[in-house]
Amino acid sequence: MLHRAFVCLLFGALAWGQAANPKPAPQKPTAPKAAPEPAAQAKAAEAAKVPPDAAVITIKGVCDNPTAEGAKSADCKTVVTRAEFERLLNAVAPQIPANARRQVATKYANLLVMAHEARKMGLDKGPHYEELMKIGRLQVLAQELGQNLQEKATQIPDSEIQDYYKKNDAAYQEADLQRLFIPHSKQLEPPKEKLSDEQTKKRQDEADEAMKKEAESLHTRAASGEDFDKLQQEAFTAGGLKANAPSTKLGKVRRSSLPADQGAVFDLKSGEVSQLISSPNGYFVYKIGEKDTLPLDKVHEEIHNALRQQKMQDSMQAVQQLANPVLDEKYFAEGSAAEPPEKSAPPPGNKPPAKAPESGPQ
């Protein structure tokens, strides 16, 4: 339990530090950060003056070799220097903000006290403790491996980013788009009299067929140059939609932001209208406006992140493929659990001693 609590502290501090300092999103440059307040600057300056060998955590009454007087001795104390505490932080949460260090220090001191008591009770010995330590070492090694692979994955030369950009330039195209949407099915008014299931299906099928013809007609009119917003309102009316039709102007759109079955509209020339596209969500007609390709400097960070994620994924898969665990099917059969070995029965003729009655409160 102690070891798991310690691991929770360290990994919790790590997550804390990462959450407090997330990596900036690869978007537009942000405004310069506001300068720290004078009070915070003064505190940081004072903290920086503390020598590396100065005690920053002192726990009185806890020591490895207490004197005959035990914990009451003034010399019985545990001291953590600034250098020791910062080594701990650098190992688990190098980016942790200064205002969070006090809480980590308090928790760390509590762990030292608990660990000291656990050792006094002999809890750091025995197979249970050794098993927990073994698992803990495996977890730390796995984490270190992941961190190492992550650091290597971020080392991407600009030449590799440029090559990726050239080979995938279509993914960085954007264009002014207009989109006309026609629903597949018409929302019908309730029938005046009750219909059979067959009649209901026939009625809906006929309405859907009418919407298909309406979509084809609207596509023809769009291709001939009619206003998309006007056609969109007609599509809503034909589909029985009572809401106001949305604007058909999508603005600047990336190829990658369109559904896979609609990305081909980027192959059109400026001013052209697409074919009628039928998808599970309805019919679509696009008109493409001005097209261009985002320059490399605008997508450099995006490409870097994509390559980093791919390299990390490839590295982890390569590690996992180094070994193929084989599990015993009998032991790990679904729905069954290994039973503990049965206790041996007492020899014949030897009755087990009667259980002594439990004593109640006096």
mmCIF file of C-alpha atoms in Angstrom:
data_model
loop_
_atom_site.group_PDB
_atom_site.id
_atom_site.type_symbol
_atom_site.label_atom_id
_atom_site.label_comp_id
_atom_site.label_asym_id
_atom_site.label_seq_id
_atom_site.Cartn_x
_atom_site.Cartn_y
_atom_site.Cartn_z
ATOM 1 C CA MET A 1 0.000 0.000 0.000
ATOM 2 C CA LEU A 2 2.837 2.349 0.902
ATOM 3 C CA HIS A 3 4.594 1.750 -2.375
ATOM 4 C CA ARG A 4 1.375 2.283 -4.323
ATOM 5 C CA ALA A 5 0.741 5.520 -2.434
ATOM 6 C CA PHE A 6 4.230 6.716 -3.305
ATOM 7 C CA VAL A 7 3.741 5.823 -6.957
ATOM 8 C CA CYS A 8 0.401 7.684 -6.926
ATOM 9 C CA LEU A 9 2.114 10.785 -5.585
ATOM 10 C CA LEU A 10 4.836 10.741 -8.199
ATOM 11 C CA PHE A 11 2.580 9.973 -11.139
ATOM 12 C CA GLY A 12 -0.004 12.411 -9.821
ATOM 13 C CA ALA A 13 2.611 15.125 -9.627
ATOM 14 C CA LEU A 14 3.707 14.294 -13.147
ATOM 15 C CA ALA A 15 0.173 14.604 -14.469
ATOM 16 C CA TRP A 16 -0.236 17.788 -12.469
ATOM 17 C CA GLY A 17 2.844 19.339 -13.989
ATOM 18 C CA GLN A 18 1.855 18.354 -17.511
ATOM 19 C CA ALA A 19 -1.684 19.660 -17.080
ATOM 20 C CA ALA A 20 -0.405 22.920 -15.675
ATOM 21 C CA ASN A 21 1.898 23.403 -18.648
ATOM 22 C CA PRO A 22 0.183 21.950 -21.737
ATOM 23 C CA LYS A 23 1.936 22.185 -25.065
ATOM 24 C CA PRO A 24 0.694 25.161 -27.094
ATOM 25 C CA ALA A 25 -1.686 24.336 -29.907
ATOM 26 C CA PRO A 26 -0.199 24.714 -33.403
ATOM 27 C CA GLN A 27 -2.404 27.682 -34.265
ATOM 28 C CA LYS A 28 -1.980 31.388 -34.718
ATOM 29 C CA PRO A 29 0.741 33.116 -32.679
ATOM 30 C CA THR A 30 -0.585 34.139 -29.299
ATOM 31 C CA ALA A 31 -0.097 37.487 -27.640
ATOM 32 C CA PRO A 32 2.939 37.839 -25.350
ATOM 33 C CA LYS A 33 2.351 36.539 -21.853
ATOM 34 C CA ALA A 34 1.707 39.109 -19.177
ATOM 35 C CA ALA A 35 4.688 39.798 -16.964
ATOM 36 C CA PRO A 36 4.568 38.170 -13.510
ATOM 37 C CA GLU A 37 3.336 40.398 -10.711
ATOM 38 C CA PRO A 38 6.031 42.056 -8.574
ATOM 39 C CA ALA A 39 5.095 40.004 -5.498
ATOM 40 C CA ALA A 40 5.497 36.736 -7.403
ATOM 41 C CA GLN A 41 8.803 37.929 -8.848
ATOM 42 C CA ALA A 42 10.069 38.798 -5.385
ATOM 43 C CA LYS A 43 9.135 35.362 -4.008
ATOM 44 C CA ALA A 44 10.809 33.626 -6.944
ATOM 45 C CA ALA A 45 13.948 35.689 -6.418
ATOM 46 C CA GLU A 46 14.066 34.774 -2.726
ATOM 47 C CA ALA A 47 13.587 31.070 -3.518
ATOM 48 C CA ALA A 48 16.433 31.194 -6.032
ATOM 49 C CA LYS A 49 18.798 32.434 -3.297
ATOM 50 C CA VAL A 50 18.331 29.272 -1.194
ATOM 51 C CA PRO A 51 21.598 27.247 -1.425
ATOM 52 C CA PRO A 52 21.410 23.723 -2.923
ATOM 53 C CA ASP A 53 22.513 22.133 0.368
ATOM 54 C CA ALA A 54 20.034 24.098 2.509
ATOM 55 C CA ALA A 55 17.265 22.158 4.243
ATOM 56 C CA VAL A 56 13.882 22.833 2.612
ATOM 57 C CA ILE A 57 11.999 20.014 4.389
ATOM 58 C CA THR A 58 12.734 19.027 7.989
ATOM 59 C CA ILE A 59 10.861 16.211 9.730
ATOM 60 C CA LYS A 60 11.589 16.124 13.450
ATOM 61 C CA GLY A 61 11.259 12.813 15.256
ATOM 62 C CA VAL A 62 11.975 10.718 12.169
ATOM 63 C CA CYS A 63 15.471 9.330 11.705
ATOM 64 C CA ASP A 64 17.129 6.139 10.545
ATOM 65 C CA ASN A 65 19.256 5.582 13.652
ATOM 66 C CA PRO A 66 17.556 7.099 16.718
ATOM 67 C CA THR A 67 19.542 7.468 19.916
ATOM 68 C CA ALA A 68 18.665 5.757 23.164
ATOM 69 C CA GLU A 69 16.190 8.525 23.873
ATOM 70 C CA GLY A 70 14.453 7.682 20.603
ATOM 71 C CA ALA A 71 12.403 10.185 18.719
ATOM 72 C CA LYS A 72 12.600 12.705 21.580
ATOM 73 C CA SER A 73 16.220 13.456 20.770
ATOM 74 C CA ALA A 74 16.813 16.808 19.074
ATOM 75 C CA ASP A 75 19.195 15.090 16.662
ATOM 76 C CA CYS A 76 16.507 12.694 15.425
ATOM 77 C CA LYS A 77 15.263 14.306 12.257
ATOM 78 C CA THR A 78 15.103 13.781 8.515
ATOM 79 C CA VAL A 79 16.311 16.591 6.287
ATOM 80 C CA VAL A 80 15.629 17.059 2.575
ATOM 81 C CA THR A 81 17.827 19.644 0.891
ATOM 82 C CA ARG A 82 16.846 21.875 -1.983
ATOM 83 C CA ALA A 83 19.009 19.817 -4.343
ATOM 84 C CA GLU A 84 17.371 16.554 -3.224
ATOM 85 C CA PHE A 85 13.841 17.937 -3.522
ATOM 86 C CA GLU A 86 14.484 19.405 -6.965
ATOM 87 C CA ARG A 87 15.935 16.089 -8.151
ATOM 88 C CA LEU A 88 12.631 14.516 -7.130
ATOM 89 C CA LEU A 89 10.662 17.157 -9.032
ATOM 90 C CA ASN A 90 12.873 16.862 -12.108
ATOM 91 C CA ALA A 91 12.282 13.118 -12.133
ATOM 92 C CA VAL A 92 8.499 13.204 -11.935
ATOM 93 C CA ALA A 93 7.279 16.712 -12.838
ATOM 94 C CA PRO A 94 9.937 19.011 -14.294
ATOM 95 C CA GLN A 95 7.321 21.530 -15.453
ATOM 96 C CA ILE A 96 5.408 21.779 -12.188
ATOM 97 C CA PRO A 97 4.625 25.421 -11.297
ATOM 98 C CA ALA A 98 6.351 26.966 -8.309
ATOM 99 C CA ASN A 99 3.073 27.528 -6.462
ATOM 100 C CA ALA A 100 2.399 23.768 -6.493
ATOM 101 C CA ARG A 101 5.696 22.756 -4.903
ATOM 102 C CA ARG A 102 4.503 23.326 -1.341
ATOM 103 C CA GLN A 103 1.702 20.770 -1.687
ATOM 104 C CA VAL A 104 4.057 18.212 -3.231
ATOM 105 C CA ALA A 105 6.555 18.829 -0.427
ATOM 106 C CA THR A 106 3.854 18.281 2.205
ATOM 107 C CA LYS A 107 2.722 15.018 0.624
ATOM 108 C CA TYR A 108 6.304 13.859 0.192
ATOM 109 C CA ALA A 109 7.043 14.558 3.865
ATOM 110 C CA ASN A 110 3.966 12.577 4.881
ATOM 111 C CA LEU A 111 5.163 9.672 2.761
ATOM 112 C CA LEU A 112 8.572 9.769 4.420
ATOM 113 C CA VAL A 113 6.913 9.586 7.838
ATOM 114 C CA MET A 114 4.680 6.692 6.781
ATOM 115 C CA ALA A 115 7.599 4.857 5.187
ATOM 116 C CA HIS A 116 9.632 5.274 8.372
ATOM 117 C CA GLU A 117 6.839 3.733 10.447
ATOM 118 C CA ALA A 118 6.383 0.927 7.924
ATOM 119 C CA ARG A 119 10.078 0.010 8.153
ATOM 120 C CA LYS A 120 9.875 -0.004 11.955
ATOM 121 C CA MET A 121 7.033 -2.527 11.650
ATOM 122 C CA GLY A 122 9.058 -4.672 9.238
ATOM 123 C CA LEU A 123 6.675 -4.070 6.335
ATOM 124 C CA ASP A 124 9.596 -3.606 3.946
ATOM 125 C CA LYS A 125 10.392 -7.313 4.150
ATOM 126 C CA GLY A 126 8.686 -10.405 2.877
ATOM 127 C CA PRO A 127 7.307 -11.713 -0.435
ATOM 128 C CA HIS A 128 4.337 -9.314 -0.569
ATOM 129 C CA TYR A 129 6.579 -6.256 -0.360
ATOM 130 C CA GLU A 130 9.080 -7.696 -2.835
ATOM 131 C CA GLU A 131 6.296 -8.410 -5.326
ATOM 132 C CA LEU A 132 5.026 -4.844 -5.085
ATOM 133 C CA MET A 133 8.547 -3.507 -5.567
ATOM 134 C CA LYS A 134 9.015 -5.720 -8.611
ATOM 135 C CA ILE A 135 5.817 -4.413 -10.181
ATOM 136 C CA GLY A 136 6.815 -0.862 -9.291
ATOM 137 C CA ARG A 137 10.176 -1.257 -11.028
ATOM 138 C CA LEU A 138 8.458 -2.629 -14.124
ATOM 139 C CA GLN A 139 6.079 0.331 -14.182
ATOM 140 C CA VAL A 140 8.919 2.825 -13.872
ATOM 141 C CA LEU A 141 10.918 1.110 -16.619
ATOM 142 C CA ALA A 142 7.892 1.084 -18.916
ATOM 143 C CA GLN A 143 7.327 4.770 -18.229
ATOM 144 C CA GLU A 144 10.980 5.565 -18.887
ATOM 145 C CA LEU A 145 10.816 3.662 -22.165
ATOM 146 C CA GLY A 146 7.718 5.576 -23.217
ATOM 147 C CA GLN A 147 9.357 8.889 -22.327
ATOM 148 C CA ASN A 148 12.498 7.942 -24.240
ATOM 149 C CA LEU A 149 10.541 6.945 -27.336
ATOM 150 C CA GLN A 150 8.490 10.134 -27.082
ATOM 151 C CA GLU A 151 11.620 12.282 -26.994
ATOM 152 C CA LYS A 152 13.067 10.482 -30.009
ATOM 153 C CA ALA A 153 9.781 10.849 -31.894
ATOM 154 C CA THR A 154 9.929 14.635 -31.514
ATOM 155 C CA GLN A 155 13.315 14.798 -33.227
ATOM 156 C CA ILE A 156 12.058 15.398 -36.759
ATOM 157 C CA PRO A 157 14.343 17.253 -39.194
ATOM 158 C CA ASP A 158 12.861 20.019 -41.338
ATOM 159 C CA SER A 159 13.783 18.067 -44.467
ATOM 160 C CA GLU A 160 11.405 15.273 -43.438
ATOM 161 C CA ILE A 161 8.620 17.790 -42.813
ATOM 162 C CA GLN A 162 9.213 19.359 -46.223
ATOM 163 C CA ASP A 163 9.114 15.969 -47.959
ATOM 164 C CA TYR A 164 5.854 15.098 -46.200
ATOM 165 C CA TYR A 165 4.351 18.441 -47.241
ATOM 166 C CA LYS A 166 5.267 17.905 -50.893
ATOM 167 C CA LYS A 167 3.904 14.354 -50.979
ATOM 168 C CA ASN A 168 0.656 15.320 -49.251
ATOM 169 C CA ASP A 169 0.063 18.830 -50.568
ATOM 170 C CA ALA A 170 -3.539 17.936 -51.475
ATOM 171 C CA ALA A 171 -4.303 17.581 -47.766
ATOM 172 C CA TYR A 172 -3.425 21.250 -47.277
ATOM 173 C CA GLN A 173 -5.653 22.650 -50.001
ATOM 174 C CA GLU A 174 -8.462 24.947 -48.985
ATOM 175 C CA ALA A 175 -11.228 26.566 -50.979
ATOM 176 C CA ASP A 176 -14.277 28.785 -50.681
ATOM 177 C CA LEU A 177 -17.204 26.379 -50.837
ATOM 178 C CA GLN A 178 -20.950 26.580 -51.155
ATOM 179 C CA ARG A 179 -22.959 23.506 -50.253
ATOM 180 C CA LEU A 180 -26.542 22.662 -51.117
ATOM 181 C CA PHE A 181 -28.215 20.013 -48.956
ATOM 182 C CA ILE A 182 -31.343 18.119 -50.004
ATOM 183 C CA PRO A 183 -32.872 15.617 -47.545
ATOM 184 C CA HIS A 184 -33.365 12.026 -48.682
ATOM 185 C CA SER A 185 -36.774 11.696 -47.115
ATOM 186 C CA LYS A 186 -39.673 14.087 -47.027
ATOM 187 C CA GLN A 187 -41.286 14.766 -43.686
ATOM 188 C CA LEU A 188 -44.898 13.890 -44.386
ATOM 189 C CA GLU A 189 -47.958 15.248 -42.662
ATOM 190 C CA PRO A 190 -49.913 12.662 -40.647
ATOM 191 C CA PRO A 191 -52.442 10.807 -42.870
ATOM 192 C CA LYS A 192 -56.085 11.783 -42.533
ATOM 193 C CA GLU A 193 -57.036 8.146 -42.063
ATOM 194 C CA LYS A 194 -55.227 5.147 -40.650
ATOM 195 C CA LEU A 195 -53.031 3.320 -43.161
ATOM 196 C CA SER A 196 -51.740 -0.214 -43.188
ATOM 197 C CA ASP A 197 -48.013 -0.866 -42.887
ATOM 198 C CA GLU A 198 -47.847 -1.564 -46.606
ATOM 199 C CA GLN A 199 -49.672 1.662 -47.434
ATOM 200 C CA THR A 200 -47.425 3.642 -45.087
ATOM 201 C CA LYS A 201 -44.301 2.222 -46.728
ATOM 202 C CA LYS A 202 -45.643 2.925 -50.214
ATOM 203 C CA ARG A 203 -46.495 6.498 -49.237
ATOM 204 C CA GLN A 204 -42.976 7.094 -47.861
ATOM 205 C CA ASP A 205 -41.292 5.417 -50.853
ATOM 206 C CA GLU A 206 -43.199 7.667 -53.234
ATOM 207 C CA ALA A 207 -42.208 10.722 -51.211
ATOM 208 C CA ASP A 208 -38.545 9.634 -51.221
ATOM 209 C CA GLU A 209 -38.640 9.113 -54.983
ATOM 210 C CA ALA A 210 -40.090 12.585 -55.363
ATOM 211 C CA MET A 211 -37.213 13.982 -53.258
ATOM 212 C CA LYS A 212 -34.704 12.225 -55.493
ATOM 213 C CA LYS A 213 -36.218 13.879 -58.555
ATOM 214 C CA GLU A 214 -36.274 17.204 -56.694
ATOM 215 C CA ALA A 215 -32.573 16.795 -55.878
ATOM 216 C CA GLU A 216 -31.758 16.103 -59.529
ATOM 217 C CA SER A 217 -33.727 19.180 -60.581
ATOM 218 C CA LEU A 218 -32.042 21.397 -58.000
ATOM 219 C CA HIS A 219 -28.629 20.094 -59.087
ATOM 220 C CA THR A 220 -29.372 20.987 -62.710
ATOM 221 C CA ARG A 221 -30.446 24.485 -61.710
ATOM 222 C CA ALA A 222 -27.365 24.918 -59.500
ATOM 223 C CA ALA A 223 -25.099 23.896 -62.368
ATOM 224 C CA SER A 224 -26.820 26.470 -64.592
ATOM 225 C CA GLY A 225 -25.876 29.234 -62.161
ATOM 226 C CA GLU A 226 -28.913 29.765 -59.938
ATOM 227 C CA ASP A 227 -28.411 31.161 -56.447
ATOM 228 C CA PHE A 228 -27.518 28.418 -53.950
ATOM 229 C CA ASP A 229 -29.266 30.053 -50.985
ATOM 230 C CA LYS A 230 -32.516 30.296 -52.966
ATOM 231 C CA LEU A 231 -32.222 26.639 -53.983
ATOM 232 C CA GLN A 232 -31.506 25.637 -50.388
ATOM 233 C CA GLN A 233 -34.753 27.186 -49.198
ATOM 234 C CA GLU A 234 -36.632 25.340 -51.933
ATOM 235 C CA ALA A 235 -34.977 22.078 -50.856
ATOM 236 C CA PHE A 236 -36.167 22.590 -47.285
ATOM 237 C CA THR A 237 -39.681 23.389 -48.446
ATOM 238 C CA ALA A 238 -39.782 20.331 -50.703
ATOM 239 C CA GLY A 239 -38.536 18.165 -47.848
ATOM 240 C CA GLY A 240 -41.225 19.371 -45.489
ATOM 241 C CA LEU A 241 -38.715 21.068 -43.191
ATOM 242 C CA LYS A 242 -40.296 24.067 -41.509
ATOM 243 C CA ALA A 243 -37.043 25.566 -40.193
ATOM 244 C CA ASN A 244 -35.291 28.371 -42.030
ATOM 245 C CA ALA A 245 -32.663 27.062 -44.407
ATOM 246 C CA PRO A 246 -29.042 27.724 -43.349
ATOM 247 C CA SER A 247 -26.607 29.678 -45.480
ATOM 248 C CA THR A 248 -24.900 27.619 -48.140
ATOM 249 C CA LYS A 249 -21.652 29.583 -47.795
ATOM 250 C CA LEU A 250 -19.109 27.498 -45.869
ATOM 251 C CA GLY A 251 -16.196 29.909 -46.261
ATOM 252 C CA LYS A 252 -12.631 28.594 -46.404
ATOM 253 C CA VAL A 253 -12.686 24.816 -46.007
ATOM 254 C CA ARG A 254 -9.850 22.263 -45.919
ATOM 255 C CA ARG A 255 -10.110 19.124 -48.014
ATOM 256 C CA SER A 256 -9.534 17.044 -44.887
ATOM 257 C CA SER A 257 -12.572 18.592 -43.178
ATOM 258 C CA LEU A 258 -15.009 17.120 -45.710
ATOM 259 C CA PRO A 259 -16.388 13.577 -45.485
ATOM 260 C CA ALA A 260 -14.312 11.071 -47.435
ATOM 261 C CA ASP A 261 -17.031 10.594 -50.078
ATOM 262 C CA GLN A 262 -17.154 14.347 -50.727
ATOM 263 C CA GLY A 263 -13.456 15.270 -50.782
ATOM 264 C CA ALA A 264 -13.315 14.866 -54.569
ATOM 265 C CA VAL A 265 -14.987 18.275 -54.974
ATOM 266 C CA PHE A 266 -11.517 19.758 -54.492
ATOM 267 C CA ASP A 267 -10.565 18.284 -57.854
ATOM 268 C CA LEU A 268 -12.978 20.725 -59.529
ATOM 269 C CA LYS A 269 -11.842 24.011 -61.005
ATOM 270 C CA SER A 270 -12.874 27.298 -59.451
ATOM 271 C CA GLY A 271 -16.464 28.126 -60.382
ATOM 272 C CA GLU A 272 -17.457 24.541 -61.189
ATOM 273 C CA VAL A 273 -20.372 22.678 -59.608
ATOM 274 C CA SER A 274 -20.041 19.094 -58.430
ATOM 275 C CA GLN A 275 -22.132 16.124 -59.399
ATOM 276 C CA LEU A 276 -25.130 15.261 -57.242
ATOM 277 C CA ILE A 277 -23.621 13.386 -54.282
ATOM 278 C CA SER A 278 -25.834 10.884 -52.481
ATOM 279 C CA SER A 279 -24.755 10.009 -48.947
ATOM 280 C CA PRO A 280 -26.506 8.409 -45.962
ATOM 281 C CA ASN A 281 -27.288 11.900 -44.659
ATOM 282 C CA GLY A 282 -28.867 13.241 -47.835
ATOM 283 C CA TYR A 283 -27.980 14.701 -51.231
ATOM 284 C CA PHE A 284 -25.220 17.290 -51.590
ATOM 285 C CA VAL A 285 -24.182 19.710 -54.323
ATOM 286 C CA TYR A 286 -21.010 21.788 -54.024
ATOM 287 C CA LYS A 287 -19.804 24.862 -55.836
ATOM 288 C CA ILE A 288 -16.115 25.575 -55.493
ATOM 289 C CA GLY A 289 -14.712 29.081 -55.387
ATOM 290 C CA GLU A 290 -11.151 30.296 -55.074
ATOM 291 C CA LYS A 291 -8.670 27.502 -54.307
ATOM 292 C CA ASP A 292 -5.216 27.689 -52.811
ATOM 293 C CA THR A 293 -2.736 25.605 -50.845
ATOM 294 C CA LEU A 294 -1.679 26.575 -47.355
ATOM 295 C CA PRO A 295 2.040 27.467 -47.236
ATOM 296 C CA LEU A 296 4.407 25.207 -45.341
ATOM 297 C CA ASP A 297 4.976 27.707 -42.541
ATOM 298 C CA LYS A 298 1.230 27.629 -41.746
ATOM 299 C CA VAL A 299 1.106 23.839 -41.387
ATOM 300 C CA HIS A 300 4.661 23.137 -40.194
ATOM 301 C CA GLU A 301 3.600 22.430 -36.601
ATOM 302 C CA GLU A 302 0.617 20.371 -37.764
ATOM 303 C CA ILE A 303 2.876 18.163 -39.890
ATOM 304 C CA HIS A 304 5.414 17.896 -37.062
ATOM 305 C CA ASN A 305 2.705 16.643 -34.698
ATOM 306 C CA ALA A 306 1.372 14.172 -37.267
ATOM 307 C CA LEU A 307 4.843 12.725 -37.869
ATOM 308 C CA ARG A 308 5.578 12.635 -34.137
ATOM 309 C CA GLN A 309 2.405 10.684 -33.421
ATOM 310 C CA GLN A 310 3.116 8.274 -36.264
ATOM 311 C CA LYS A 311 6.710 7.701 -35.133
ATOM 312 C CA MET A 312 5.563 7.118 -31.557
ATOM 313 C CA GLN A 313 2.916 4.654 -32.702
ATOM 314 C CA ASP A 314 5.415 2.812 -34.906
ATOM 315 C CA SER A 315 7.949 2.628 -32.064
ATOM 316 C CA MET A 316 5.422 1.232 -29.587
ATOM 317 C CA GLN A 317 4.196 -1.342 -32.104
ATOM 318 C CA ALA A 318 7.787 -2.400 -32.791
ATOM 319 C CA VAL A 319 8.369 -2.944 -29.063
ATOM 320 C CA GLN A 320 5.139 -4.899 -28.632
ATOM 321 C CA GLN A 321 6.009 -7.131 -31.579
ATOM 322 C CA LEU A 322 9.300 -8.177 -29.984
ATOM 323 C CA ALA A 323 7.454 -10.812 -27.982
ATOM 324 C CA ASN A 324 4.262 -12.793 -28.382
ATOM 325 C CA PRO A 325 2.905 -13.887 -24.992
ATOM 326 C CA VAL A 326 1.338 -17.361 -24.944
ATOM 327 C CA LEU A 327 -1.301 -17.824 -22.235
ATOM 328 C CA ASP A 328 -2.420 -21.146 -20.837
ATOM 329 C CA GLU A 329 -5.964 -21.600 -22.161
ATOM 330 C CA LYS A 330 -7.037 -23.778 -19.240
ATOM 331 C CA TYR A 331 -5.914 -21.337 -16.587
ATOM 332 C CA PHE A 332 -7.144 -18.221 -18.393
ATOM 333 C CA ALA A 333 -10.386 -19.713 -19.711
ATOM 334 C CA GLU A 334 -13.176 -17.134 -19.810
ATOM 335 C CA GLY A 335 -15.686 -17.422 -17.018
ATOM 336 C CA SER A 336 -13.443 -19.513 -14.811
ATOM 337 C CA ALA A 337 -11.021 -18.664 -12.050
ATOM 338 C CA ALA A 338 -8.200 -20.698 -10.641
ATOM 339 C CA GLU A 339 -9.249 -22.308 -7.381
ATOM 340 C CA PRO A 340 -6.831 -22.256 -4.441
ATOM 341 C CA PRO A 341 -5.384 -25.644 -3.525
ATOM 342 C CA GLU A 342 -7.669 -27.630 -1.245
ATOM 343 C CA LYS A 343 -6.601 -27.988 2.362
ATOM 344 C CA SER A 344 -5.654 -31.521 3.332
ATOM 345 C CA ALA A 345 -8.204 -33.287 5.548
ATOM 346 C CA PRO A 346 -7.100 -34.267 9.086
ATOM 347 C CA PRO A 347 -6.016 -37.919 9.511
ATOM 348 C CA PRO A 348 -8.807 -40.360 10.471
ATOM 349 C CA GLY A 349 -9.432 -40.504 14.178
ATOM 350 C CA ASN A 350 -7.907 -37.112 14.852
ATOM 351 C CA LYS A 351 -10.657 -34.627 15.452
ATOM 352 C CA PRO A 352 -9.785 -30.969 15.139
ATOM 353 C CA PRO A 353 -9.780 -29.127 18.452
ATOM 354 C CA ALA A 354 -13.002 -27.455 19.373
ATOM 355 C CA LYS A 355 -13.101 -23.738 18.719
ATOM 356 C CA ALA A 356 -12.750 -21.755 21.909
ATOM 357 C CA PRO A 357 -15.740 -19.568 22.636
ATOM 358 C CA GLU A 358 -15.203 -15.920 21.868
ATOM 359 C CA SER A 359 -15.033 -13.814 24.980
ATOM 360 C CA GLY A 360 -17.531 -11.049 25.181
ATOM 361 C CA PRO A 361 -17.103 -7.671 26.764
ATOM 362 C CA GLN A 362 -16.274 -7.766 30.425
#
